[in-house]
PDB file of C-alpha atoms in Angstrom:
ATOM      1  CA  MET P   1     -26.797   6.464  15.546  1.00  0.00           C
ATOM      2  CA  LYS P   2     -23.125   3.997  14.844  1.00  0.00           C
ATOM      3  CA  THR P   3     -22.522   6.923  12.288  1.00  0.00           C
ATOM      4  CA  PHE P   4     -23.448   9.675  14.981  1.00  0.00           C
ATOM      5  CA  LYS P   5     -20.710   8.205  17.338  1.00  0.00           C
ATOM      6  CA  LEU P   6     -18.348   7.418  14.395  1.00  0.00           C
ATOM      7  CA  ILE P   7     -18.092  11.215  13.949  1.00  0.00           C
ATOM      8  CA  ILE P   8     -17.930  12.124  17.701  1.00  0.00           C
ATOM      9  CA  VAL P   9     -14.629   9.643  17.976  1.00  0.00           C
ATOM     10  CA  PHE P  10     -12.874  11.113  14.534  1.00  0.00           C
ATOM     11  CA  CYS P  11     -13.936  14.753  16.345  1.00  0.00           C
ATOM     12  CA  CYS P  12     -11.981  13.360  19.953  1.00  0.00           C
ATOM     13  CA  CYS P  13      -9.208  11.737  17.518  1.00  0.00           C
ATOM     14  CA  PHE P  14      -9.006  15.358  15.355  1.00  0.00           C
ATOM     15  CA  TYR P  15      -8.763  17.503  18.981  1.00  0.00           C
ATOM     16  CA  SER P  16      -6.735  15.419  20.653  1.00  0.00           C
ATOM     17  CA  ALA P  17      -3.713  14.541  17.616  1.00  0.00           C
ATOM     18  CA  ASN P  18      -4.095  18.790  17.065  1.00  0.00           C
ATOM     19  CA  LEU P  19      -3.065  18.601  21.344  1.00  0.00           C
ATOM     20  CA  PHE P  20      -1.110  16.109  21.009  1.00  0.00           C
ATOM     21  CA  ALA P  21       1.297  15.850  18.012  1.00  0.00           C
ATOM     22  CA  GLN P  22       4.445  17.945  18.478  1.00  0.00           C
ATOM     23  CA  SER P  23       6.719  15.898  17.333  1.00  0.00           C
ATOM     24  CA  PRO P  24       7.987  12.638  14.990  1.00  0.00           C
ATOM     25  CA  GLN P  25       8.170  10.411  18.032  1.00  0.00           C
ATOM     26  CA  ALA P  26       5.158  11.446  20.235  1.00  0.00           C
ATOM     27  CA  ILE P  27       3.324  11.053  17.224  1.00  0.00           C
ATOM     28  CA  GLU P  28       4.104   7.666  16.811  1.00  0.00           C
ATOM     29  CA  ALA P  29       3.684   7.204  19.829  1.00  0.00           C
ATOM     30  CA  ASP P  30       0.030   7.849  18.937  1.00  0.00           C
ATOM     31  CA  LEU P  31      -0.619   5.641  16.653  1.00  0.00           C
ATOM     32  CA  LEU P  32       1.129   2.979  17.884  1.00  0.00           C
ATOM     33  CA  ARG P  33      -0.999   3.330  20.523  1.00  0.00           C
ATOM     34  CA  ILE P  34      -4.336   2.595  18.326  1.00  0.00           C
ATOM     35  CA  PHE P  35      -2.314   0.102  15.779  1.00  0.00           C
ATOM     36  CA  LYS P  36      -1.744  -2.111  18.554  1.00  0.00           C
ATOM     37  CA  ARG P  37      -5.460  -1.893  19.718  1.00  0.00           C
ATOM     38  CA  VAL P  38      -6.383  -3.030  15.874  1.00  0.00           C
ATOM     39  CA  ASN P  39      -3.953  -5.583  16.414  1.00  0.00           C
ATOM     40  CA  TYR P  40      -5.544  -6.992  19.792  1.00  0.00           C
ATOM     41  CA  TYR P  41      -8.507  -6.547  18.389  1.00  0.00           C
ATOM     42  CA  GLY P  42      -7.293  -8.787  15.233  1.00  0.00           C
ATOM     43  CA  SER P  43      -6.531 -11.208  17.411  1.00  0.00           C
ATOM     44  CA  HIS P  44     -10.105 -11.755  18.711  1.00  0.00           C
ATOM     45  CA  LYS P  45     -12.304 -11.729  16.708  1.00  0.00           C
ATOM     46  CA  LYS P  46     -14.547 -14.577  17.367  1.00  0.00           C
ATOM     47  CA  GLU P  47     -15.018 -12.923  20.921  1.00  0.00           C
ATOM     48  CA  TRP P  48     -18.253 -10.654  21.302  1.00  0.00           C
ATOM     49  CA  LYS P  49     -18.171  -7.171  19.850  1.00  0.00           C
ATOM     50  CA  ALA P  50     -14.706  -7.429  19.212  1.00  0.00           C
ATOM     51  CA  ILE P  51     -15.561  -7.157  14.893  1.00  0.00           C
ATOM     52  CA  ASP P  52     -16.724  -3.846  15.936  1.00  0.00           C
ATOM     53  CA  SER P  53     -14.229  -2.696  18.067  1.00  0.00           C
ATOM     54  CA  LEU P  54     -11.635  -4.079  15.415  1.00  0.00           C
ATOM     55  CA  GLU P  55     -12.982  -1.449  12.543  1.00  0.00           C
ATOM     56  CA  LYS P  56     -13.275   1.084  14.484  1.00  0.00           C
ATOM     57  CA  MET P  57      -9.772   0.759  15.447  1.00  0.00           C
ATOM     58  CA  ASN P  58      -9.123   0.338  11.925  1.00  0.00           C
ATOM     59  CA  LYS P  59     -10.813   3.436  11.320  1.00  0.00           C
ATOM     60  CA  ILE P  60      -9.608   5.637  13.883  1.00  0.00           C
ATOM     61  CA  PHE P  61      -6.105   4.337  12.333  1.00  0.00           C
ATOM     62  CA  GLY P  62      -6.258   5.348   8.798  1.00  0.00           C
ATOM     63  CA  PHE P  63      -7.722   9.214  10.393  1.00  0.00           C
ATOM     64  CA  LYS P  64      -4.649   9.579  12.270  1.00  0.00           C
ATOM     65  CA  LEU P  65      -2.275   8.222  10.274  1.00  0.00           C
ATOM     66  CA  LYS P  66      -3.633  10.074   7.589  1.00  0.00           C
ATOM     67  CA  TYR P  67      -4.097  13.441   9.228  1.00  0.00           C
ATOM     68  CA  TYR P  68      -0.456  13.588  10.629  1.00  0.00           C
ATOM     69  CA  THR P  69       1.037  12.385   7.186  1.00  0.00           C
ATOM     70  CA  SER P  70      -0.814  15.354   5.571  1.00  0.00           C
ATOM     71  CA  LYS P  71       0.073  17.980   8.151  1.00  0.00           C
ATOM     72  CA  TYR P  72       3.994  17.133   9.263  1.00  0.00           C
ATOM     73  CA  PRO P  73       5.985  17.540   6.233  1.00  0.00           C
ATOM     74  CA  GLY P  74       8.705  15.551   8.769  1.00  0.00           C
ATOM     75  CA  THR P  75       6.808  12.054   8.565  1.00  0.00           C
ATOM     76  CA  ILE P  76       7.936  11.319   5.038  1.00  0.00           C
ATOM     77  CA  ASN P  77      11.053  10.554   6.089  1.00  0.00           C
ATOM     78  CA  TYR P  78      10.696   9.174   9.578  1.00  0.00           C
ATOM     79  CA  PRO P  79      10.983   5.238  10.004  1.00  0.00           C
ATOM     80  CA  PHE P  80       8.262   4.714  12.457  1.00  0.00           C
ATOM     81  CA  THR P  81      10.025   1.839  13.253  1.00  0.00           C
ATOM     82  CA  GLU P  82       8.378   0.946  16.660  1.00  0.00           C
ATOM     83  CA  LEU P  83       4.968   0.829  13.535  1.00  0.00           C
ATOM     84  CA  VAL P  84       7.665  -1.190  11.051  1.00  0.00           C
ATOM     85  CA  LYS P  85       7.651  -3.952  13.741  1.00  0.00           C
ATOM     86  CA  GLU P  86       4.021  -3.910  14.642  1.00  0.00           C
ATOM     87  CA  ARG P  87       3.722  -4.810  10.891  1.00  0.00           C
ATOM     88  CA  VAL P  88       3.506  -1.390   9.431  1.00  0.00           C
ATOM     89  CA  VAL P  89       4.250  -1.968   5.644  1.00  0.00           C
ATOM     90  CA  ILE P  90       6.293   1.544   4.866  1.00  0.00           C
ATOM     91  CA  ALA P  91       7.893   1.740   1.180  1.00  0.00           C
ATOM     92  CA  THR P  92       9.627   5.665   0.411  1.00  0.00           C
ATOM     93  CA  SER P  93      10.987   6.715  -3.435  1.00  0.00           C
ATOM     94  CA  ALA P  94      14.569   7.186  -2.979  1.00  0.00           C
ATOM     95  CA  ASP P  95      14.189  11.193  -3.327  1.00  0.00           C
ATOM     96  CA  GLY P  96      11.975  10.947  -0.555  1.00  0.00           C
ATOM     97  CA  LEU P  97       9.259  12.595  -1.726  1.00  0.00           C
ATOM     98  CA  PHE P  98       6.232  10.006  -2.267  1.00  0.00           C
ATOM     99  CA  ARG P  99       6.201   6.966   0.343  1.00  0.00           C
ATOM    100  CA  THR P 100       3.526   4.166   1.114  1.00  0.00           C
ATOM    101  CA  TYR P 101       1.666   3.393   3.980  1.00  0.00           C
ATOM    102  CA  SER P 102       0.173  -0.662   4.666  1.00  0.00           C
ATOM    103  CA  TRP P 103      -1.569  -2.661   7.433  1.00  0.00           C
ATOM    104  CA  ASP P 104      -3.797  -5.455   7.937  1.00  0.00           C
ATOM    105  CA  THR P 105      -6.480  -4.488   8.626  1.00  0.00           C
ATOM    106  CA  ARG P 106      -7.208  -8.179  10.299  1.00  0.00           C
ATOM    107  CA  LEU P 107     -10.855  -8.034   8.914  1.00  0.00           C
ATOM    108  CA  GLY P 108     -10.010 -10.828   6.264  1.00  0.00           C
ATOM    109  CA  SER P 109     -11.610 -14.162   5.851  1.00  0.00           C
ATOM    110  CA  THR P 110      -9.926 -15.948   3.592  1.00  0.00           C
ATOM    111  CA  GLY P 111      -6.805 -13.789   2.964  1.00  0.00           C
ATOM    112  CA  TYR P 112      -5.029 -10.941   3.920  1.00  0.00           C
ATOM    113  CA  ASP P 113      -7.330  -6.938   3.660  1.00  0.00           C
ATOM    114  CA  PHE P 114      -5.027  -4.416   4.023  1.00  0.00           C
ATOM    115  CA  ASP P 115      -6.186  -0.027   3.883  1.00  0.00           C
ATOM    116  CA  ASN P 116      -3.237   1.631   2.555  1.00  0.00           C
ATOM    117  CA  VAL P 117      -2.406   5.577   3.442  1.00  0.00           C
ATOM    118  CA  LEU P 118      -0.285   7.440   0.024  1.00  0.00           C
ATOM    119  CA  GLN P 119       1.937  10.518   1.253  1.00  0.00           C
ATOM    120  CA  TYR P 120       3.788  12.920  -0.938  1.00  0.00           C
ATOM    121  CA  LYS P 121       5.468  15.996  -0.442  1.00  0.00           C
ATOM    122  CA  VAL P 122       5.482  19.337  -3.152  1.00  0.00           C
ATOM    123  CA  SER P 123       7.222  22.434  -2.286  1.00  0.00           C
ATOM    124  CA  GLY P 124       7.516  21.620   0.976  1.00  0.00           C
ATOM    125  CA  LYS P 125       4.424  20.870   1.896  1.00  0.00           C
ATOM    126  CA  VAL P 126       2.806  17.218   2.834  1.00  0.00           C
ATOM    127  CA  SER P 127      -0.051  15.394   1.284  1.00  0.00           C
ATOM    128  CA  SER P 128      -2.409  12.458   2.229  1.00  0.00           C
ATOM    129  CA  SER P 129      -4.752  10.523   0.468  1.00  0.00           C
ATOM    130  CA  LEU P 130      -6.734   6.916   2.580  1.00  0.00           C
ATOM    131  CA  LYS P 131      -7.310   4.229   0.479  1.00  0.00           C
ATOM    132  CA  MET P 132      -9.908   2.728   2.410  1.00  0.00           C
ATOM    133  CA  ASP P 133     -11.898  -0.366   1.774  1.00  0.00           C
ATOM    134  CA  SER P 134     -15.673  -0.901   2.530  1.00  0.00           C
ATOM    135  CA  VAL P 135     -16.031  -2.986   5.103  1.00  0.00           C
ATOM    136  CA  GLY P 136     -18.980  -5.863   4.144  1.00  0.00           C
ATOM    137  CA  LYS P 137     -18.261  -4.984   0.427  1.00  0.00           C
ATOM    138  CA  LYS P 138     -16.332  -6.320  -2.999  1.00  0.00           C
ATOM    139  CA  HIS P 139     -12.925  -4.927  -1.675  1.00  0.00           C
ATOM    140  CA  ASN P 140     -10.721  -3.097  -4.495  1.00  0.00           C
ATOM    141  CA  PRO P 141      -8.301  -3.535  -4.129  1.00  0.00           C
ATOM    142  CA  VAL P 142      -6.427  -5.057  -0.853  1.00  0.00           C
ATOM    143  CA  TYR P 143      -3.441  -5.023  -1.444  1.00  0.00           C
ATOM    144  CA  TRP P 144      -0.096  -3.603   0.461  1.00  0.00           C
ATOM    145  CA  TYR P 145       2.398  -1.561  -1.106  1.00  0.00           C
ATOM    146  CA  SER P 146       6.172  -3.146  -0.667  1.00  0.00           C
ATOM    147  CA  LYS P 147       8.332  -1.126  -2.374  1.00  0.00           C
ATOM    148  CA  ILE P 148       9.027   2.021  -4.506  1.00  0.00           C
ATOM    149  CA  TYR P 149      11.338   2.335  -7.525  1.00  0.00           C
ATOM    150  CA  THR P 150      11.978   5.739  -9.828  1.00  0.00           C
ATOM    151  CA  LEU P 151      12.527   6.232 -13.186  1.00  0.00           C
ATOM    152  CA  LYS P 152      13.159   9.935 -14.704  1.00  0.00           C
ATOM    153  CA  ALA P 153      11.227  10.308 -18.377  1.00  0.00           C
ATOM    154  CA  ASN P 154       9.325  12.881 -20.145  1.00  0.00           C
ATOM    155  CA  ASN P 155      10.575  15.911 -17.891  1.00  0.00           C
ATOM    156  CA  LYS P 156       8.622  13.599 -15.082  1.00  0.00           C
ATOM    157  CA  VAL P 157       9.879  11.709 -12.079  1.00  0.00           C
ATOM    158  CA  TYR P 158       7.820   8.452 -12.431  1.00  0.00           C
ATOM    159  CA  TYR P 159       7.466   6.378  -9.333  1.00  0.00           C
ATOM    160  CA  LEU P 160       6.844   2.617 -10.161  1.00  0.00           C
ATOM    161  CA  ALA P 161       5.407   0.906  -6.989  1.00  0.00           C
ATOM    162  CA  ALA P 162       5.591  -2.937  -6.473  1.00  0.00           C
ATOM    163  CA  TYR P 163       2.601  -4.425  -4.235  1.00  0.00           C
ATOM    164  CA  ASN P 164       1.145  -7.586  -3.140  1.00  0.00           C
ATOM    165  CA  SER P 165      -1.806  -9.187  -2.746  1.00  0.00           C
ATOM    166  CA  VAL P 166      -2.977 -12.453  -1.028  1.00  0.00           C
ATOM    167  CA  ARG P 167      -6.899 -13.230  -0.738  1.00  0.00           C
ATOM    168  CA  SER P 168      -6.694 -16.618  -0.110  1.00  0.00           C
ATOM    169  CA  SER P 169      -4.410 -19.677  -0.837  1.00  0.00           C
ATOM    170  CA  VAL P 170      -5.411 -20.231  -4.362  1.00  0.00           C
ATOM    171  CA  ASP P 171      -5.836 -16.771  -5.331  1.00  0.00           C
ATOM    172  CA  ALA P 172      -3.075 -14.259  -4.708  1.00  0.00           C
ATOM    173  CA  THR P 173      -1.901 -10.893  -7.360  1.00  0.00           C
ATOM    174  CA  GLN P 174       1.774  -9.234  -7.445  1.00  0.00           C
ATOM    175  CA  GLY P 175       1.965  -6.299  -9.894  1.00  0.00           C
ATOM    176  CA  ILE P 176       3.059  -2.731 -10.364  1.00  0.00           C
ATOM    177  CA  GLN P 177       1.330   0.352 -10.174  1.00  0.00           C
ATOM    178  CA  PHE P 178       2.604   3.399 -11.621  1.00  0.00           C
ATOM    179  CA  PHE P 179       2.292   6.904  -9.610  1.00  0.00           C
ATOM    180  CA  THR P 180       3.801  10.494 -10.555  1.00  0.00           C
ATOM    181  CA  ILE P 181       3.308  13.881  -9.308  1.00  0.00           C
ATOM    182  CA  GLU P 182       1.657  16.607 -11.466  1.00  0.00           C
ATOM    183  CA  ASN P 183      -0.208  20.044 -10.825  1.00  0.00           C
ATOM    184  CA  GLY P 184       0.802  19.583  -7.059  1.00  0.00           C
ATOM    185  CA  LYS P 185      -1.316  16.151  -6.952  1.00  0.00           C
ATOM    186  CA  LEU P 186      -0.216  12.718  -6.917  1.00  0.00           C
ATOM    187  CA  ASN P 187      -1.187  10.876 -10.401  1.00  0.00           C
ATOM    188  CA  GLY P 188      -1.901   7.033  -9.667  1.00  0.00           C
ATOM    189  CA  THR P 189      -3.640   6.168 -13.119  1.00  0.00           C
ATOM    190  CA  VAL P 190      -0.592   7.245 -15.252  1.00  0.00           C
ATOM    191  CA  LEU P 191      -0.761   4.996 -18.676  1.00  0.00           C
ATOM    192  CA  LEU P 192       2.651   3.798 -19.106  1.00  0.00           C
ATOM    193  CA  VAL P 193       2.531   0.364 -20.321  1.00  0.00           C
ATOM    194  CA  LYS P 194       1.901  -0.556 -23.736  1.00  0.00           C
ATOM    195  CA  THR P 195       0.190  -3.901 -24.644  1.00  0.00           C
ATOM    196  CA  GLN P 196      -2.105  -5.915 -27.105  1.00  0.00           C
ATOM    197  CA  THR P 197      -5.220  -4.921 -25.683  1.00  0.00           C
ATOM    198  CA  GLY P 198      -4.149  -1.502 -24.467  1.00  0.00           C
ATOM    199  CA  MET P 199      -2.438   1.612 -22.515  1.00  0.00           C
ATOM    200  CA  HIS P 200      -2.450   0.671 -18.976  1.00  0.00           C
ATOM    201  CA  SER P 201      -1.639   2.515 -15.416  1.00  0.00           C
ATOM    202  CA  LYS P 202      -0.958  -1.033 -13.767  1.00  0.00           C
ATOM    203  CA  LEU P 203       1.463  -4.328 -14.917  1.00  0.00           C
ATOM    204  CA  TYR P 204       0.665  -7.246 -12.906  1.00  0.00           C
ATOM    205  CA  PHE P 205       0.409 -10.975 -12.532  1.00  0.00           C
ATOM    206  CA  ASP P 206      -2.805 -13.441 -10.593  1.00  0.00           C
ATOM    207  CA  TYR P 207      -0.900 -16.995  -9.743  1.00  0.00           C
ATOM    208  CA  ASN P 208      -2.075 -19.755  -7.118  1.00  0.00           C
ATOM    209  CA  PHE P 209      -0.292 -18.983  -4.125  1.00  0.00           C
ATOM    210  CA  LEU P 210      -0.285 -22.619  -3.144  1.00  0.00           C
ATOM    211  CA  SER P 211       2.293 -22.310  -6.023  1.00  0.00           C
ATOM    212  CA  VAL P 212       4.948 -20.337  -3.884  1.00  0.00           C
ATOM    213  CA  VAL P 213       4.659 -21.745  -0.805  1.00  0.00           C
ATOM    214  CA  ASN P 214       7.327 -24.408  -0.599  1.00  0.00           C
ATOM    215  CA  MET P 215      10.022 -21.807  -2.742  1.00  0.00           C
ATOM    216  CA  LYS P 216      13.091 -20.730  -0.944  1.00  0.00           C
ATOM    217  CA  VAL P 217      12.768 -17.775  -2.775  1.00  0.00           C
ATOM    218  CA  ILE P 218       9.836 -16.939  -4.129  1.00  0.00           C
ATOM    219  CA  PRO P 219       9.545 -15.118  -7.755  1.00  0.00           C
ATOM    220  CA  THR P 220       8.618 -11.360  -8.257  1.00  0.00           C
ATOM    221  CA  ILE P 221       8.278  -8.144  -9.766  1.00  0.00           C
ATOM    222  CA  TYR P 222      11.129  -6.251 -10.107  1.00  0.00           C
ATOM    223  CA  TYR P 223      12.499  -3.319 -11.851  1.00  0.00           C
ATOM    224  CA  ASP P 224      15.866  -3.022 -13.480  1.00  0.00           C
ATOM    225  CA  ALA P 225      17.475   0.184 -13.241  1.00  0.00           C
ATOM    226  CA  LYS P 226      20.106  -0.277 -15.057  1.00  0.00           C
ATOM    227  CA  THR P 227      18.181  -1.722 -17.975  1.00  0.00           C
ATOM    228  CA  GLN P 228      15.121   0.048 -17.676  1.00  0.00           C
ATOM    229  CA  SER P 229      13.004  -2.712 -17.878  1.00  0.00           C
ATOM    230  CA  ILE P 230      10.513  -3.989 -15.467  1.00  0.00           C
ATOM    231  CA  HIS P 231      10.394  -8.191 -14.878  1.00  0.00           C
ATOM    232  CA  SER P 232       7.408  -9.933 -13.649  1.00  0.00           C
ATOM    233  CA  PRO P 233       7.864 -13.510 -13.350  1.00  0.00           C
ATOM    234  CA  LEU P 234       6.214 -16.224 -16.026  1.00  0.00           C
ATOM    235  CA  VAL P 235       2.543 -17.793 -14.488  1.00  0.00           C
ATOM    236  CA  ASN P 236       1.536 -21.155 -16.198  1.00  0.00           C
ATOM    237  CA  ALA P 237      -2.313 -22.182 -17.409  1.00  0.00           C
ATOM    238  CA  LYS P 238      -1.959 -23.587 -14.173  1.00  0.00           C
ATOM    239  CA  ARG P 239      -1.938 -20.299 -12.700  1.00  0.00           C
ATOM    240  CA  GLU P 240       1.431 -21.533 -11.180  1.00  0.00           C
ATOM    241  CA  VAL P 241       4.631 -18.978 -11.183  1.00  0.00           C
ATOM    242  CA  THR P 242       7.261 -20.434 -12.723  1.00  0.00           C
ATOM    243  CA  ARG P 243      10.938 -19.106 -12.978  1.00  0.00           C
ATOM    244  CA  ASP P 244      11.054 -17.635 -15.823  1.00  0.00           C
ATOM    245  CA  TYR P 245      10.293 -13.818 -16.368  1.00  0.00           C
ATOM    246  CA  ILE P 246       8.839 -12.174 -18.660  1.00  0.00           C
ATOM    247  CA  VAL P 247      10.263  -8.588 -19.546  1.00  0.00           C
ATOM    248  CA  TYR P 248       9.166  -5.037 -20.332  1.00  0.00           C
ATOM    249  CA  LYS P 249      11.760  -2.714 -21.759  1.00  0.00           C
ATOM    250  CA  PHE P 250      10.960   1.142 -21.397  1.00  0.00           C
ATOM    251  CA  THR P 251      11.446   2.662 -24.842  1.00  0.00           C
ATOM    252  CA  GLY P 252      11.443   6.124 -24.050  1.00  0.00           C
ATOM    253  CA  LYS P 253       7.606   6.833 -23.634  1.00  0.00           C
ATOM    254  CA  TYR P 254       6.221   3.693 -22.083  1.00  0.00           C
ATOM    255  CA  PHE P 255       6.793   0.319 -21.190  1.00  0.00           C
ATOM    256  CA  GLU P 256       6.412  -2.794 -24.084  1.00  0.00           C
ATOM    257  CA  ARG P 257       6.915  -6.300 -23.515  1.00  0.00           C
ATOM    258  CA  VAL P 258       9.975  -7.593 -24.776  1.00  0.00           C
ATOM    259  CA  LYS P 259      10.787 -11.280 -27.466  1.00  0.00           C
ATOM    260  CA  ASN P 260      12.222 -13.585 -25.411  1.00  0.00           C
TER     261      ASN P 260
END
């Protein structure tokens, strides 16, 4: 019965989206209306039935965001200022062809729980994918994308998407995931890092979040376009983030660690 009701809600959303959205401003207004409900129910999770409403609003928001960003090409360049004010995190590549939308579902019990919509543009047409976590199941992953770097090599454009995750006060992750657009599709499993354990589509480190909470400037993983190198903070045996960095240099085919 719950599933049937959700299908009805999605059908109504689809109808209203077709009827309502004509401009980026109108699209944002519709999304903002729903997302404010996400934040409202997220602030009242302990109240009766609030968690059910929170789950429903998250699904509706994700559905509408995916719909709009796959139907209207102009959305990939629109700033969505009001959504950003409500803490939707938006990262866009320098060439304007790849964008990520991340939001806290407010469903996390000990940390942040994020869902993402990934949007890309090919030959003037936009497409989107919705990366939603399953409520009640092990979330993999639950992070938000904060910045997108660009690397041109091997006759391709690679997108290096920096991401973050805070699952509890002692369990956090920073990393970079590699994407490219090929054959009209977004590929998020590009093997662009070579380590002693093989080839990987991500470069990341886990750490104790308490080790950075008192830092004025938190060390973060980043890509240096001038040297074509990724700098990743060194984590000690206690899972504490230090001020030292490990460097991975692009060799022409993939990134490899540089000996300090």
